[in-house]
Coordinates of C-alpha atoms in Angstrom, one line a residue:
X1 CA 11.5 103.0 105.3
X2 CA 12.8 101.4 102.2
X3 CA 16.0 103.4 102.5
X4 CA 16.4 102.5 106.1
X5 CA 15.9 98.8 105.3
X6 CA 18.6 98.9 102.6
X7 CA 21.0 100.8 104.9
X8 CA 20.5 98.2 107.6
X9 CA 21.1 95.4 105.1
X10 CA 24.4 97.0 104.0
X11 CA 25.4 97.5 107.6
X12 CA 24.7 93.9 108.5
X13 CA 26.6 92.7 105.5
X14 CA 29.6 94.8 106.4
X15 CA 29.5 93.5 110.0
X16 CA 29.3 90.0 108.7
X17 CA 32.3 90.4 106.4
X18 CA 34.2 92.1 109.2
X19 CA 33.4 89.2 111.5
X20 CA 34.4 86.6 109.0
X21 CA 37.7 88.4 108.3
X22 CA 38.4 88.6 112.1
X23 CA 37.8 84.9 112.5
X24 CA 40.0 84.1 109.5
X25 CA 42.8 86.3 111.0
X26 CA 42.4 84.6 114.4
X27 CA 42.4 81.1 112.9
X28 CA 45.4 81.6 110.7
X29 CA 47.3 83.9 113.0
X30 CA 50.5 82.3 114.3
X31 CA 51.3 82.2 118.0
X32 CA 54.6 81.3 119.6
X33 CA 54.8 77.7 120.7
X34 CA 56.9 76.1 123.4
X35 CA 60.7 76.0 122.6
X36 CA 60.2 78.4 119.7
X37 CA 62.2 81.7 119.4
X38 CA 60.5 85.0 120.1
X39 CA 57.7 85.9 117.7
X40 CA 57.3 89.5 116.6
X41 CA 54.4 90.0 114.2
X42 CA 54.5 93.8 114.0
X43 CA 51.7 96.2 114.3
X44 CA 50.2 95.9 110.8
X45 CA 48.0 92.9 110.0
X46 CA 49.5 90.6 107.4
X47 CA 52.2 93.1 106.4
X48 CA 53.9 92.9 109.7
X49 CA 57.4 94.4 109.4
X50 CA 57.4 94.4 105.6
X51 CA 57.7 98.2 105.2
X52 CA 60.5 98.6 107.8
X53 CA 62.4 95.6 106.4
X54 CA 62.1 97.0 102.9
X55 CA 63.4 100.5 103.9
X56 CA 66.5 99.3 105.7
X57 CA 66.9 95.6 106.3
X58 CA 70.2 95.9 108.3
X59 CA 68.8 98.5 110.6
X60 CA 65.6 96.5 111.2
X61 CA 67.6 93.3 112.0
X62 CA 69.8 95.3 114.4
X63 CA 66.7 96.5 116.2
X64 CA 65.2 93.1 116.4
X65 CA 68.4 91.6 117.7
X66 CA 68.6 94.2 120.5
X67 CA 65.0 93.5 121.4
X68 CA 64.9 89.7 121.1
X69 CA 68.5 88.4 120.9
X70 CA 70.3 86.4 118.2
X71 CA 67.3 84.2 117.2
X72 CA 63.8 85.4 116.5
X73 CA 60.8 85.1 114.1
X74 CA 59.2 88.0 112.3
X75 CA 56.2 88.4 110.0
X76 CA 56.9 90.0 106.6
X77 CA 54.1 90.3 104.1
X78 CA 52.3 87.2 105.4
X79 CA 55.4 85.1 105.7
X80 CA 57.0 84.1 109.0
X81 CA 60.8 84.3 108.8
X82 CA 63.1 83.0 111.5
X83 CA 66.4 84.8 111.7
X84 CA 69.5 83.3 113.1
X85 CA 72.3 85.9 113.8
X86 CA 74.5 83.7 116.1
X87 CA 77.4 82.6 113.9
X88 CA 78.1 79.6 116.1
X89 CA 74.7 78.2 115.3
X90 CA 74.9 78.4 111.5
X91 CA 76.5 75.0 110.9
X92 CA 73.9 73.2 113.1
X93 CA 71.0 75.0 111.3
X94 CA 72.3 74.4 107.8
X95 CA 73.2 70.8 108.4
X96 CA 69.7 70.0 109.8
X97 CA 68.3 68.6 106.5
X98 CA 65.6 66.7 108.4
X99 CA 63.7 69.7 109.8
X100 CA 64.7 72.2 107.1
X101 CA 64.8 72.0 103.3
X102 CA 66.9 74.7 101.6
X103 CA 66.7 73.2 98.1
X104 CA 63.6 75.0 96.9
X105 CA 64.7 78.4 98.4
X106 CA 68.2 77.9 97.0
X107 CA 66.9 77.2 93.5
X108 CA 64.6 80.3 93.6
X109 CA 67.4 82.6 94.6
X110 CA 69.8 81.1 91.9
X111 CA 67.2 81.8 89.3
X112 CA 66.3 85.3 90.6
X113 CA 69.9 86.5 91.1
X114 CA 71.9 84.6 88.5
X115 CA 69.2 83.4 86.1
X116 CA 70.7 80.0 86.7
X117 CA 68.9 76.6 86.5
X118 CA 70.8 73.3 87.2
X119 CA 68.1 70.7 87.5
X120 CA 70.3 67.8 86.5
X121 CA 73.3 68.6 88.6
X122 CA 73.6 66.4 91.6
X123 CA 74.8 68.3 94.7
X124 CA 76.8 65.3 96.0
X125 CA 78.7 65.1 92.7
X126 CA 79.5 68.8 92.8
X127 CA 80.6 68.6 96.4
X128 CA 82.9 65.7 95.7
X129 CA 84.5 67.6 92.8
X130 CA 85.0 70.7 95.0
X131 CA 86.7 68.7 97.7
X132 CA 89.4 67.6 95.2
X133 CA 90.5 71.3 95.0
X134 CA 90.0 72.5 98.5
X135 CA 91.9 69.7 100.2
X136 CA 95.5 68.4 100.1
X137 CA 98.1 69.3 97.5
X138 CA 95.7 71.2 95.2
X139 CA 94.5 73.4 98.0
X140 CA 98.1 74.1 99.1
X141 CA 98.9 75.1 95.5
X142 CA 95.9 77.5 95.5
X143 CA 97.2 79.1 98.7
X144 CA 100.7 79.6 97.3
X145 CA 99.3 81.1 94.1
X146 CA 97.0 83.4 96.1
X147 CA 100.0 84.6 98.2
X148 CA 102.1 85.3 95.1
X149 CA 99.2 87.2 93.4
X150 CA 98.8 89.4 96.5
X151 CA 102.5 90.2 96.6
X152 CA 102.5 90.9 92.8
X153 CA 99.6 93.3 93.0
X154 CA 101.0 95.2 96.0
X155 CA 104.4 95.5 94.4
X156 CA 102.8 96.6 91.1
X157 CA 101.0 99.4 92.9
X158 CA 104.3 100.5 94.5
X159 CA 106.4 100.3 91.4
X160 CA 103.8 102.2 89.4
X161 CA 104.2 105.2 91.7
X162 CA 107.0 107.7 92.4
X163 CA 108.6 107.7 95.8
X164 CA 106.7 110.9 96.8
X165 CA 103.4 110.0 95.3
X166 CA 100.8 108.6 97.7
X167 CA 97.6 106.9 96.6
X168 CA 94.6 107.4 98.8
X169 CA 91.6 105.1 99.1
X170 CA 89.2 103.9 101.8
X171 CA 90.3 100.9 103.8
X172 CA 87.3 98.9 102.7
X173 CA 87.9 99.6 99.0
X174 CA 91.6 98.8 99.3
X175 CA 90.8 95.4 101.0
X176 CA 88.0 94.5 98.6
X177 CA 89.9 95.4 95.5
X178 CA 93.2 93.7 96.5
X179 CA 91.6 90.5 97.7
X180 CA 89.1 90.2 94.9
X181 CA 91.7 90.7 92.1
X182 CA 94.2 88.3 93.8
X183 CA 91.4 85.7 94.3
X184 CA 90.2 86.2 90.7
X185 CA 93.7 85.7 89.3
X186 CA 94.1 82.6 91.5
X187 CA 90.9 80.9 90.6
X188 CA 90.4 82.1 87.0
X189 CA 94.0 82.9 85.9
X190 CA 92.8 85.4 83.3
X191 CA 95.5 88.1 83.8
X192 CA 94.2 90.7 81.3
X193 CA 90.9 91.7 82.8
X194 CA 91.0 91.5 86.6
X195 CA 90.4 95.2 87.0
X196 CA 87.4 95.2 84.6
X197 CA 85.9 92.2 86.3
X198 CA 86.3 93.8 89.7
X199 CA 84.5 97.0 88.6
X200 CA 81.6 95.1 87.2
X201 CA 81.4 92.8 90.1
X202 CA 81.2 95.6 92.6
X203 CA 78.2 97.1 90.7
X204 CA 76.5 93.8 90.8
X205 CA 77.4 92.9 94.4
X206 CA 76.2 96.2 95.8
X207 CA 72.7 95.7 94.5
X208 CA 72.5 92.0 95.1
X209 CA 70.6 92.3 98.5
X210 CA 67.9 94.3 96.7
X211 CA 67.9 91.8 93.8
X212 CA 67.4 88.9 96.2
X213 CA 64.5 90.8 97.8
X214 CA 63.0 91.8 94.5
X215 CA 63.0 95.5 95.4
X216 CA 65.2 97.0 92.7
X217 CA 64.3 100.3 91.2
X218 CA 64.2 100.6 87.4
X219 CA 67.6 102.2 87.1
X220 CA 69.1 99.7 89.5
X221 CA 67.6 96.8 87.6
X222 CA 69.2 98.1 84.4
X223 CA 72.6 98.3 86.2
X224 CA 72.3 94.8 87.5
X225 CA 71.3 93.4 84.1
X226 CA 74.1 95.1 82.3
X227 CA 76.8 94.0 84.9
X228 CA 75.5 90.5 85.0
X229 CA 75.6 90.1 81.2
X230 CA 79.1 91.6 81.1
X231 CA 80.3 89.2 83.8
X232 CA 78.7 86.3 82.0
X233 CA 80.8 87.2 79.0
X234 CA 84.0 87.6 81.0
X235 CA 83.4 84.3 82.7
X236 CA 82.6 82.3 79.6
X237 CA 84.7 79.3 78.5
X238 CA 85.9 81.1 75.3
X239 CA 87.2 84.1 77.2
X240 CA 88.8 82.0 80.0
X241 CA 90.5 79.6 77.5
X242 CA 92.7 82.4 76.2
X243 CA 96.2 81.7 77.1
X244 CA 98.4 78.7 77.6
X245 CA 99.3 76.4 80.4
X246 CA 97.2 74.0 82.6
X247 CA 93.6 74.6 83.2
X248 CA 92.6 77.0 86.0
X249 CA 90.3 76.0 88.8
X250 CA 87.4 77.7 87.0
X251 CA 88.1 76.1 83.6
X252 CA 88.2 72.7 85.3
X253 CA 84.8 73.5 86.9
X254 CA 83.3 74.4 83.5
X255 CA 84.7 71.1 82.1
X256 CA 83.0 69.3 85.1
X257 CA 79.7 71.0 84.3
X258 CA 80.0 70.0 80.6
X259 CA 80.6 66.4 81.6
X260 CA 77.5 66.6 83.8
X261 CA 75.4 67.7 80.8
X262 CA 75.1 71.4 81.6
X263 CA 74.9 73.5 78.4
X264 CA 77.2 76.4 77.5
X265 CA 74.8 79.1 78.5
X266 CA 74.2 77.8 82.0
X267 CA 78.0 77.2 82.3
X268 CA 78.5 81.0 81.9
X269 CA 75.9 81.7 84.6
X270 CA 77.3 79.1 86.9
X271 CA 80.7 80.7 86.4
X272 CA 79.3 84.0 87.8
X273 CA 77.8 82.1 90.8
X274 CA 81.2 80.6 91.6
X275 CA 82.9 84.0 91.2
X276 CA 80.5 85.5 93.7
X277 CA 80.7 82.5 96.1
X278 CA 84.5 82.4 96.2
X279 CA 85.2 86.1 96.2
X280 CA 82.4 88.1 97.8
X281 CA 83.5 87.7 101.5
X282 CA 87.3 87.8 101.2
X283 CA 87.7 91.6 101.1
X284 CA 85.1 92.4 103.7
X285 CA 86.6 89.8 106.1
X286 CA 90.1 91.3 105.8
X287 CA 88.6 94.8 106.2
X288 CA 87.0 93.9 109.6
X289 CA 90.2 92.1 110.7
X290 CA 92.3 95.2 110.0
X291 CA 89.7 97.5 111.5
X292 CA 89.8 95.5 114.7
X293 CA 93.6 95.6 114.8
X294 CA 93.7 99.3 114.2
X295 CA 91.1 100.1 116.9
X296 CA 92.5 97.7 119.5
X297 CA 96.1 98.5 120.3
X298 CA 96.5 95.4 122.6
X299 CA 95.6 93.1 119.6
X300 CA 98.0 95.0 117.3
X301 CA 100.8 94.7 119.9
X302 CA 100.1 90.9 120.3
X303 CA 100.3 90.6 116.5
X304 CA 103.6 92.6 116.3
X305 CA 105.1 90.4 119.0
X306 CA 104.2 87.3 117.1
X307 CA 105.9 88.7 113.9
X308 CA 109.0 89.7 115.9

């Protein structure tokens, strides 16, 4: 009888705990409200879609888009994440500072990816400084320099080969390499190490999504740390100051950070942030443009007629 009594007590305790957990899950479980996007919590309690998202984020988002459309909310490891895949909605979402606060998320990612902290830097002051270079005469000069650098790099490839020697590469690699190196020479104006910077940047950029998610393997983490430190050195004020002539855009940016009270170490890390911000999308964008032209004869013909 004593054993039966103990067994019943244990069974009752388990039922009680199960009931409490069920009530907690029901109480804290999120439901879709009116005017909210579709909510997909996944089959696993709390985890939701964490496992699938961790395995292949791109494939998971493609499946969710096919199921729910361009805007949806998913549960990932207890967090509810709303995804917006409609490019025409990005500006309205980002500019909604009343409903959304990106500052804390931005600072977390800056620290995780670039090991960068800029607590004293005012976003308004940085934006005002940026606008001086990306508008008017200074922007026109940057565009002219970019065009000249693209032509110089292409001619250099041709002149470095014999008339019968063809160099083969993938279209994506060609676009990324050309646009990155031209952009780097335009913004940094450090002519001696564009190829070295490109190789290190590609290693870093390829693992950046996993770095942002915190899902790097040990070997990948070592690669990221090595490339990041190498890029810090290549983007330091001492390295970039080699050479004569007026200050490059990046050198001017480092001077701005210095005037704002940012130390030398954080300046190096901010330099890598600006390298990634200004160069990470140029090559892929050109690749998709060329891919569209090559696979749509009518678009290619329209472009040829414009050139003629």
